[in-house]
CSV table of C-alpha atoms in Angstrom, one decimal:
chain,number,residue,atom,x,y,z
A,1,MET,CA,-56.1,-68.5,134.1
A,2,PHE,CA,-56.2,-70.2,130.7
A,3,LYS,CA,-52.8,-71.9,131.0
A,4,PHE,CA,-54.5,-75.3,131.3
A,5,LEU,CA,-55.7,-74.9,127.7
A,6,PHE,CA,-52.1,-75.2,126.6
A,7,ASP,CA,-51.4,-78.1,128.8
A,8,ARG,CA,-50.8,-81.3,126.9
A,9,ASP,CA,-52.4,-83.4,129.6
A,10,THR,CA,-55.7,-81.5,129.3
A,11,TRP,CA,-56.0,-82.4,125.6
A,12,GLN,CA,-54.7,-86.0,126.2
A,13,GLU,CA,-57.6,-86.5,128.6
A,14,VAL,CA,-60.0,-85.1,126.1
A,15,TYR,CA,-58.7,-87.5,123.4
A,16,ASP,CA,-58.7,-90.5,125.8
A,17,SER,CA,-62.3,-89.7,126.9
A,18,PHE,CA,-63.7,-89.7,123.3
A,19,SER,CA,-61.5,-92.3,121.8
A,20,LYS,CA,-62.9,-94.9,124.2
A,21,ASN,CA,-66.2,-94.7,122.3
A,22,LYS,CA,-65.6,-93.0,119.0
A,23,LEU,CA,-69.0,-93.9,117.4
A,24,ARG,CA,-70.9,-92.6,120.3
A,25,SER,CA,-69.0,-89.3,120.3
A,26,ILE,CA,-69.5,-88.9,116.5
A,27,LEU,CA,-73.3,-89.6,116.7
A,28,THR,CA,-73.5,-87.1,119.6
A,29,MET,CA,-71.9,-84.4,117.5
A,30,VAL,CA,-74.3,-84.9,114.6
A,31,GLY,CA,-77.1,-82.9,116.4
A,32,VAL,CA,-74.9,-79.8,116.7
A,33,TRP,CA,-73.5,-80.3,113.2
A,34,TRP,CA,-77.0,-80.5,111.8
A,35,GLY,CA,-78.2,-77.4,113.7
A,36,ILE,CA,-75.4,-75.1,112.6
A,37,LEU,CA,-75.7,-76.5,109.0
A,38,LEU,CA,-79.4,-75.6,109.0
A,39,LEU,CA,-78.7,-72.2,110.4
A,40,ILE,CA,-76.0,-71.3,107.8
A,41,GLY,CA,-77.9,-72.9,104.9
A,42,LEU,CA,-81.2,-71.2,105.6
A,43,LEU,CA,-79.7,-67.8,106.5
A,44,GLY,CA,-77.6,-67.9,103.3
A,45,SER,CA,-80.7,-68.9,101.2
A,46,ALA,CA,-82.7,-66.1,102.7
A,47,ARG,CA,-79.9,-63.7,101.9
A,48,GLY,CA,-79.8,-65.0,98.3
A,49,LEU,CA,-83.6,-64.5,97.9
A,50,GLU,CA,-83.3,-61.0,99.3
A,51,ASN,CA,-80.4,-60.2,96.9
A,52,SER,CA,-82.5,-61.5,94.0
A,53,PHE,CA,-85.5,-59.4,95.0
A,54,ASN,CA,-83.2,-56.3,95.4
A,55,ARG,CA,-81.7,-56.9,92.0
A,56,LEU,CA,-85.2,-57.2,90.5
A,57,PHE,CA,-86.5,-54.0,92.0
A,58,GLY,CA,-83.1,-52.3,92.5
A,59,SER,CA,-83.7,-49.8,89.7
A,60,PHE,CA,-87.0,-48.6,91.2
A,61,ALA,CA,-87.7,-46.0,93.8
A,62,THR,CA,-89.6,-48.6,95.9
A,63,ASN,CA,-91.7,-46.0,97.8
A,64,SER,CA,-93.8,-45.4,94.7
A,65,VAL,CA,-97.3,-45.8,93.4
A,66,PHE,CA,-98.6,-45.9,89.8
A,67,VAL,CA,-102.0,-44.2,89.1
A,68,TRP,CA,-104.0,-44.2,85.9
A,69,GLY,CA,-107.5,-43.3,84.8
A,70,GLU,CA,-110.3,-45.9,84.2
A,71,ASN,CA,-114.1,-45.6,84.1
A,72,THR,CA,-116.4,-44.1,86.8
A,73,SER,CA,-118.8,-46.4,88.6
A,74,LYS,CA,-121.0,-43.6,90.1
A,75,PRO,CA,-122.8,-40.7,88.5
A,76,PHE,CA,-121.7,-37.3,89.8
A,77,LYS,CA,-122.2,-33.6,89.0
A,78,GLY,CA,-124.2,-34.3,85.8
A,79,PHE,CA,-121.8,-37.0,84.5
A,80,GLN,CA,-123.2,-40.5,84.0
A,81,GLU,CA,-121.7,-43.7,85.3
A,82,GLY,CA,-119.0,-45.1,82.9
A,83,LYS,CA,-117.3,-41.9,82.1
A,84,GLN,CA,-113.8,-42.5,80.9
A,85,VAL,CA,-111.2,-40.8,83.1
A,86,ARG,CA,-108.1,-39.3,81.3
A,87,LEU,CA,-105.3,-37.9,83.4
A,88,SER,CA,-103.5,-34.7,82.3
A,89,LEU,CA,-100.2,-32.9,82.9
A,90,SER,CA,-102.1,-30.3,85.0
A,91,ASP,CA,-103.4,-33.2,87.2
A,92,ALA,CA,-99.8,-34.4,87.7
A,93,LYS,CA,-98.7,-30.9,88.6
A,94,LYS,CA,-101.6,-30.4,91.1
A,95,VAL,CA,-100.8,-33.7,92.8
A,96,GLU,CA,-97.1,-32.8,93.1
A,97,GLU,CA,-98.0,-29.3,94.6
A,98,ASN,CA,-100.8,-30.3,97.0
A,99,VAL,CA,-100.2,-33.8,98.3
A,100,GLU,CA,-97.9,-33.9,101.3
A,101,GLY,CA,-94.9,-36.2,101.3
A,102,ILE,CA,-94.4,-36.4,97.5
A,103,GLU,CA,-90.8,-36.3,96.2
A,104,PHE,CA,-91.4,-36.8,92.5
A,105,VAL,CA,-94.4,-37.1,90.1
A,106,VAL,CA,-93.4,-38.5,86.7
A,107,PRO,CA,-96.1,-38.3,83.9
A,108,ARG,CA,-95.7,-41.1,81.4
A,109,SER,CA,-97.4,-42.3,78.2
A,110,VAL,CA,-97.1,-45.4,76.0
A,111,ASN,CA,-98.2,-46.6,72.6
A,112,GLN,CA,-97.5,-49.5,70.3
A,113,ALA,CA,-95.8,-48.6,67.0
A,114,LEU,CA,-94.1,-50.2,64.0
A,115,VAL,CA,-90.4,-49.6,64.2
A,116,VAL,CA,-88.3,-50.0,61.1
A,117,ARG,CA,-84.6,-50.0,60.4
A,118,LYS,CA,-83.4,-50.9,56.9
A,119,PHE,CA,-85.0,-54.3,56.1
A,120,LEU,CA,-85.8,-55.2,59.7
A,121,SER,CA,-88.9,-54.2,61.6
A,122,GLY,CA,-91.2,-55.0,64.6
A,123,ASN,CA,-94.0,-53.7,66.8
A,124,PHE,CA,-92.7,-52.3,70.1
A,125,GLY,CA,-93.8,-50.2,73.0
A,126,ILE,CA,-93.0,-46.5,72.6
A,127,TYR,CA,-92.7,-44.6,75.9
A,128,GLY,CA,-93.0,-40.8,76.2
A,129,ASP,CA,-90.8,-39.9,79.2
A,130,TYR,CA,-89.1,-37.1,81.1
A,131,PRO,CA,-85.4,-37.1,82.2
A,132,LEU,CA,-86.7,-37.6,85.8
A,133,LEU,CA,-87.6,-41.2,85.0
A,134,ASP,CA,-84.0,-42.1,85.2
A,135,GLN,CA,-84.0,-41.1,88.8
A,136,VAL,CA,-87.0,-43.1,89.9
A,137,GLN,CA,-86.5,-46.0,87.6
A,138,LYS,CA,-82.7,-46.1,86.9
A,139,LYS,CA,-81.7,-47.3,83.5
A,140,LYS,CA,-78.6,-49.4,83.2
A,141,LEU,CA,-77.2,-47.7,80.1
A,142,VAL,CA,-74.8,-49.7,78.0
A,143,HIS,CA,-74.1,-47.0,75.4
A,144,GLY,CA,-74.9,-43.3,75.1
A,145,ARG,CA,-77.2,-41.3,77.4
A,146,PHE,CA,-80.8,-41.0,78.5
A,147,ILE,CA,-83.3,-38.2,77.5
A,148,ASN,CA,-82.3,-34.8,78.8
A,149,GLN,CA,-84.1,-31.4,79.3
A,150,ASN,CA,-82.9,-30.1,75.9
A,151,ASP,CA,-84.6,-33.0,74.2
A,152,ILE,CA,-87.9,-32.1,76.0
A,153,ASP,CA,-87.7,-28.4,75.3
A,154,ASP,CA,-86.9,-28.8,71.6
A,155,ASN,CA,-89.2,-31.7,70.9
A,156,LYS,CA,-86.3,-33.6,69.5
A,157,LYS,CA,-86.8,-36.8,67.6
A,158,VAL,CA,-84.3,-38.9,69.6
A,159,ALA,CA,-84.7,-42.4,71.1
A,160,VAL,CA,-83.2,-44.6,73.8
A,161,ILE,CA,-83.6,-48.3,72.9
A,162,SER,CA,-83.4,-51.5,75.0
A,163,ASP,CA,-80.8,-54.2,74.3
A,164,GLU,CA,-83.7,-56.4,73.0
A,165,ILE,CA,-84.5,-53.8,70.3
A,166,TYR,CA,-80.8,-53.6,69.4
A,167,LYS,CA,-80.7,-57.4,68.9
A,168,GLN,CA,-83.7,-57.3,66.6
A,169,LEU,CA,-82.8,-54.2,64.5
A,170,PHE,CA,-79.0,-54.1,64.5
A,171,GLU,CA,-76.1,-56.3,63.5
A,172,LYS,CA,-74.0,-57.9,66.2
A,173,ASP,CA,-71.3,-55.5,67.5
A,174,GLU,CA,-72.8,-52.6,65.5
A,175,ASN,CA,-72.7,-49.3,67.3
A,176,PRO,CA,-76.3,-48.0,67.5
A,177,ILE,CA,-75.5,-44.5,68.7
A,178,GLY,CA,-76.1,-41.9,66.0
A,179,GLU,CA,-78.1,-44.4,63.8
A,180,TYR,CA,-81.7,-43.8,62.8
A,181,ILE,CA,-84.8,-45.9,63.3
A,182,GLN,CA,-88.3,-45.2,61.9
A,183,ILE,CA,-91.2,-45.0,64.4
A,184,ASN,CA,-94.5,-44.7,62.5
A,185,SER,CA,-92.5,-43.6,59.4
A,186,ILE,CA,-90.8,-40.8,61.4
A,187,ASN,CA,-87.0,-40.9,61.7
A,188,PHE,CA,-85.6,-40.9,65.2
A,189,LYS,CA,-81.9,-40.8,66.1
A,190,VAL,CA,-80.7,-43.4,68.6
A,191,ILE,CA,-78.9,-41.6,71.5
A,192,GLY,CA,-78.7,-44.4,74.0
A,193,MET,CA,-79.1,-48.1,74.7
A,194,PHE,CA,-80.0,-49.7,78.1
A,195,GLU,CA,-80.0,-53.2,79.5
A,196,ASN,CA,-83.6,-54.3,79.9
A,197,GLY,CA,-83.0,-56.4,83.0
A,198,ASN,CA,-85.3,-54.7,85.5
A,199,VAL,CA,-89.0,-55.0,86.3
A,200,ASN,CA,-91.3,-53.2,84.0
A,201,MET,CA,-94.7,-51.9,84.9
A,202,GLY,CA,-97.1,-52.4,82.0
A,203,PRO,CA,-95.9,-53.2,78.5
A,204,SER,CA,-92.3,-54.1,77.9
A,205,ALA,CA,-90.2,-50.9,78.1
A,206,ASP,CA,-88.6,-51.0,74.6
A,207,ILE,CA,-88.1,-47.5,73.4
A,208,HIS,CA,-88.1,-44.2,75.2
A,209,ILE,CA,-88.6,-40.9,73.4
A,210,PRO,CA,-89.0,-37.3,74.8
A,211,PHE,CA,-92.4,-36.8,76.4
A,212,THR,CA,-93.2,-33.7,74.4
A,213,THR,CA,-92.3,-35.4,71.1
A,214,PHE,CA,-94.6,-38.3,72.0
A,215,GLN,CA,-97.5,-35.9,72.8
A,216,GLN,CA,-96.9,-34.2,69.4
A,217,ILE,CA,-96.7,-37.2,67.1
A,218,TYR,CA,-99.6,-39.0,68.8
A,219,ASN,CA,-101.6,-35.7,69.2
A,220,GLN,CA,-102.1,-36.3,72.9
A,221,GLY,CA,-102.3,-32.6,73.9
A,222,ASP,CA,-102.3,-32.3,77.7
A,223,GLN,CA,-103.3,-36.0,78.3
A,224,ILE,CA,-101.0,-38.6,79.9
A,225,GLY,CA,-101.2,-42.3,80.2
A,226,TRP,CA,-100.4,-42.5,83.9
A,227,MET,CA,-98.3,-40.9,86.6
A,228,MET,CA,-95.6,-42.5,88.8
A,229,ILE,CA,-95.7,-40.9,92.3
A,230,THR,CA,-92.6,-41.3,94.5
A,231,GLY,CA,-92.9,-40.5,98.2
A,232,LYS,CA,-90.3,-39.3,100.6
A,233,PRO,CA,-88.8,-42.2,102.7
A,234,GLU,CA,-90.4,-41.0,105.9
A,235,TYR,CA,-93.9,-40.8,104.5
A,236,ASP,CA,-96.5,-43.7,104.1
A,237,ILE,CA,-96.9,-44.3,100.4
A,238,LYS,CA,-100.4,-45.8,101.1
A,239,GLN,CA,-101.5,-42.5,102.6
A,240,ILE,CA,-100.0,-40.6,99.7
A,241,GLU,CA,-101.9,-42.9,97.2
A,242,ASN,CA,-105.2,-42.2,99.0
A,243,ASP,CA,-104.6,-38.4,99.1
A,244,ALA,CA,-103.6,-38.3,95.5
A,245,LYS,CA,-106.7,-40.2,94.4
A,246,LEU,CA,-109.0,-38.0,96.4
A,247,LEU,CA,-107.4,-34.9,94.9
A,248,LEU,CA,-107.7,-36.3,91.4
A,249,LYS,CA,-111.4,-37.1,92.0
A,250,ASN,CA,-112.0,-33.4,92.9
A,251,LEU,CA,-110.1,-32.2,89.8
A,252,ASN,CA,-112.0,-34.5,87.5
A,253,SER,CA,-115.5,-34.2,89.0
A,254,ILE,CA,-115.7,-37.8,90.2
A,255,HIS,CA,-117.7,-39.0,93.2
A,256,PRO,CA,-115.4,-39.2,96.3
A,257,LYS,CA,-116.5,-42.8,97.0
A,258,ASP,CA,-116.0,-44.0,93.5
A,259,LYS,CA,-113.4,-46.8,93.8
A,260,ARG,CA,-113.2,-47.7,90.1
A,261,ALA,CA,-112.4,-44.3,88.6
A,262,PHE,CA,-108.7,-44.8,89.1
A,263,GLY,CA,-106.5,-47.8,88.9
A,264,SER,CA,-103.3,-48.0,90.8
A,265,PHE,CA,-100.4,-50.3,91.7
A,266,ASN,CA,-98.7,-49.5,95.0
A,267,LEU,CA,-95.1,-50.7,94.6
A,268,GLY,CA,-94.2,-49.5,98.1
A,269,LYS,CA,-96.9,-51.7,99.7
A,270,GLU,CA,-95.9,-54.8,97.7
A,271,PHE,CA,-92.3,-54.1,98.5
A,272,ALA,CA,-93.1,-53.9,102.2
A,273,LYS,CA,-94.9,-57.3,102.1
A,274,VAL,CA,-91.9,-59.0,100.5
A,275,THR,CA,-89.5,-57.3,102.9
A,276,GLY,CA,-91.7,-58.4,105.8
A,277,PHE,CA,-91.7,-62.0,104.5
A,278,LEU,CA,-87.9,-62.0,104.2
A,279,ILE,CA,-87.5,-60.6,107.8
A,280,GLY,CA,-89.9,-63.3,109.0
A,281,MET,CA,-88.0,-65.9,107.2
A,282,GLN,CA,-84.7,-64.8,108.8
A,283,PHE,CA,-86.3,-64.9,112.2
A,284,LEU,CA,-87.7,-68.3,111.6
A,285,THR,CA,-84.3,-69.5,110.4
A,286,TRP,CA,-82.6,-68.3,113.6
A,287,PHE,CA,-85.3,-69.9,115.7
A,288,VAL,CA,-85.1,-73.3,114.0
A,289,GLY,CA,-81.3,-73.2,113.8
A,290,ILE,CA,-80.8,-72.3,117.5
A,291,ALA,CA,-83.6,-74.7,118.6
A,292,THR,CA,-81.8,-77.5,116.7
A,293,LEU,CA,-78.5,-76.4,118.2
A,294,ILE,CA,-79.9,-76.5,121.7
A,295,ALA,CA,-81.3,-80.0,121.1
A,296,GLY,CA,-77.8,-81.1,119.8
A,297,VAL,CA,-76.0,-79.6,122.8
A,298,PHE,CA,-78.4,-81.3,125.2
A,299,ALA,CA,-77.5,-84.6,123.6
A,300,ILE,CA,-73.8,-83.8,124.3
A,301,GLY,CA,-74.7,-83.1,127.9
A,302,ASN,CA,-76.5,-86.4,128.2
A,303,ILE,CA,-73.6,-88.3,126.7
A,304,LEU,CA,-71.2,-86.6,129.1
A,305,LEU,CA,-73.4,-87.6,132.1
A,306,ILE,CA,-73.0,-91.2,130.9
A,307,THR,CA,-69.3,-90.7,130.5
A,308,VAL,CA,-69.0,-89.3,134.0
A,309,LYS,CA,-70.8,-92.3,135.3
A,310,GLU,CA,-68.3,-94.6,133.5
A,311,ARG,CA,-65.4,-92.6,134.8
A,312,THR,CA,-66.5,-92.5,138.5
A,313,LYS,CA,-63.6,-94.6,139.7
A,314,GLU,CA,-61.1,-92.4,137.7
A,315,ILE,CA,-62.6,-89.2,139.2
A,316,GLY,CA,-62.3,-90.7,142.7
A,317,VAL,CA,-58.6,-91.5,142.1
A,318,ARG,CA,-57.9,-88.0,140.9
A,319,ARG,CA,-59.8,-86.5,143.9
A,320,ALA,CA,-57.8,-88.8,146.3
A,321,LEU,CA,-54.5,-87.6,144.7
A,322,GLY,CA,-55.4,-84.0,145.3
A,323,ALA,CA,-57.4,-82.8,142.3
A,324,THR,CA,-59.8,-80.0,143.3
A,325,PRO,CA,-63.5,-79.9,142.4
A,326,PHE,CA,-62.8,-76.9,140.2
A,327,GLU,CA,-60.2,-78.9,138.2
A,328,ILE,CA,-62.6,-81.7,137.7
A,329,LYS,CA,-65.4,-79.3,136.6
A,330,ARG,CA,-63.0,-77.5,134.3
A,331,GLN,CA,-62.0,-80.7,132.5
A,332,ILE,CA,-65.6,-81.8,131.9
A,333,VAL,CA,-66.6,-78.3,130.6
A,334,VAL,CA,-63.5,-78.3,128.2
A,335,GLU,CA,-64.7,-81.7,126.8
A,336,ALA,CA,-68.2,-80.3,126.3
A,337,VAL,CA,-67.0,-77.1,124.6
A,338,PHE,CA,-64.6,-79.0,122.5
A,339,LEU,CA,-67.2,-81.4,121.2
A,340,THR,CA,-69.6,-78.6,120.5
A,341,LEU,CA,-67.0,-76.4,118.7
A,342,VAL,CA,-65.7,-79.3,116.5
A,343,ALA,CA,-69.3,-80.2,115.5
A,344,GLY,CA,-70.1,-76.6,114.9
A,345,LEU,CA,-67.1,-76.0,112.7
A,346,PHE,CA,-67.9,-79.0,110.6
A,347,GLY,CA,-71.5,-77.6,110.3
A,348,ILE,CA,-70.2,-74.2,109.2
A,349,ILE,CA,-68.0,-75.8,106.5
A,350,SER,CA,-70.8,-78.0,105.4
A,351,GLY,CA,-73.2,-75.1,105.3
A,352,GLY,CA,-70.7,-73.1,103.2
A,353,TRP,CA,-70.5,-75.9,100.7
A,354,ILE,CA,-74.3,-76.1,100.5
A,355,LEU,CA,-74.4,-72.3,99.7
A,356,ILE,CA,-71.8,-72.8,97.0
A,357,GLY,CA,-73.9,-75.5,95.5
A,358,LEU,CA,-77.1,-73.4,95.6
A,359,ASP,CA,-75.3,-70.5,94.0
A,360,ALA,CA,-74.0,-72.8,91.2
A,361,ALA,CA,-77.4,-74.4,90.7
A,362,PHE,CA,-79.8,-71.4,91.0
A,363,GLY,CA,-77.6,-68.3,91.1
A,364,GLN,CA,-76.5,-68.0,87.5
A,365,GLY,CA,-78.0,-65.7,84.8
A,366,ASP,CA,-80.1,-62.6,84.9
A,367,ASP,CA,-83.2,-64.5,86.0
A,368,ALA,CA,-81.5,-66.3,88.9
A,369,ALA,CA,-83.9,-67.2,91.8
A,370,ILE,CA,-81.1,-67.0,94.4
A,371,VAL,CA,-78.3,-64.4,94.0
A,372,ASN,CA,-75.1,-64.7,96.0
A,373,ALA,CA,-76.4,-67.0,98.7
A,374,SER,CA,-74.0,-66.2,101.6
A,375,VAL,CA,-73.7,-65.3,105.3
A,376,SER,CA,-71.6,-62.6,106.8
A,377,ILE,CA,-68.5,-63.2,108.9
A,378,ALA,CA,-70.4,-61.6,111.8
A,379,VAL,CA,-73.1,-64.4,111.6
A,380,VAL,CA,-70.4,-67.1,111.7
A,381,PHE,CA,-68.8,-65.5,114.8
A,382,ILE,CA,-72.2,-65.1,116.5
A,383,ALA,CA,-72.9,-68.8,115.8
A,384,LEU,CA,-69.5,-69.8,117.3
A,385,ILE,CA,-70.1,-67.6,120.4
A,386,ILE,CA,-73.5,-69.3,120.8
A,387,LEU,CA,-71.9,-72.7,120.5
A,388,VAL,CA,-69.3,-71.8,123.2
A,389,ILE,CA,-71.9,-70.5,125.6
A,390,LEU,CA,-74.2,-73.5,125.1
A,391,GLY,CA,-71.3,-75.9,125.3
A,392,THR,CA,-70.2,-74.3,128.6
A,393,LEU,CA,-73.6,-74.2,130.1
A,394,ILE,CA,-74.4,-77.8,129.2
A,395,GLY,CA,-71.0,-79.0,130.4
A,396,LEU,CA,-71.7,-77.6,133.8
A,397,ILE,CA,-74.4,-80.3,134.4
A,398,PRO,CA,-72.1,-83.3,134.2
A,399,ALA,CA,-69.3,-81.3,135.8
A,400,PHE,CA,-71.4,-80.7,139.0
A,401,LYS,CA,-72.4,-84.4,138.8
A,402,ALA,CA,-68.8,-85.4,138.7
A,403,THR,CA,-67.8,-83.2,141.7
A,404,SER,CA,-70.8,-84.4,143.8
A,405,ILE,CA,-69.2,-87.9,144.0
A,406,LYS,CA,-67.2,-88.4,147.3
A,407,PRO,CA,-63.7,-89.8,146.7
A,408,ILE,CA,-64.2,-92.7,149.0
A,409,GLU,CA,-67.5,-93.8,147.3
A,410,ALA,CA,-65.9,-93.3,143.9
A,411,LEU,CA,-63.0,-95.6,144.8
A,412,ARG,CA,-65.5,-98.3,145.8
A,413,GLU,CA,-67.2,-98.1,142.4
A,414,GLU,CA,-66.7,-101.2,140.3
């Protein structure tokens, strides 16, 4: 069935057809080339933005919400407006036990402190944390370990520092593990160092110490700074946020309609917005790319109609010599698909070079805007299949036009 594709005469005819007017053939192919270049370039850029976003939030459990206490805006149960709301460990436990869909609740606290090592010092953020934090906000440890349960149980004076702290308090290539730093004139042993390359909610996450140790040295008692609530994947984090706030209002004698008593940041909701934007961008890219491809392929169809008109006498001779209508149609379709595929392949190669250029210009470093801008092999194959289908369909128009010419009329054509 496909033996004609390996026939030298088939490809000689294709060559002769397009070599008669090379400039016209090249300009015809530009539309398809541009369409596939747009498709590859825009899809690769969208993937690069998605990779950058995932790297930015990759360490977080994205189905999360952060809740902290502020000031009331309504009087309730004998309390005046403006009461300061302070969350507690018992609040966190009640939320975890009573709100449906919660996977983790992580109490956290933070304070600023003077940190000293030998003759070097600086003011940094000190976080009181549980080991669970490393599950919901994964730390990229460079040396040592994160806080464990023994550190919590024994109120150990140990610290996990960021690479930025290391640069300011330690000599280059010095091993920080086992060394001591002073936090508010209290010695803490460094047990780990992490790369501070993720997104931080609140002050810069510089130093982590056991939560119980933090509560002790800052005399916090049962109070916490805020809680990080992570929902199970199948639950709506917005609903979990509303349920948690309502429960906290009941626990702290706050008016149910008071919207200012608790502050929050819903990471899941914001993540969903960006994800929706990226999906929309990919849809728009496919739409624009395929629409441009169709326009380019129609241009090829129009040019082939002109070519058929110019080759009327030639077609008549072939028909008179015994060529069947099917053979004439087949040849025209082959020419259409060939033009479309060649233009498409050049578009894929050009799009690939554009993505390489984007990666070189914007994809380097930790703060890269576009990370690994690329398209999968599957996308390339889909694009090629679309090109073959469109080329075949558009080639049928001039093909039927060619076979509608009667041999005797074609031979009279001057």
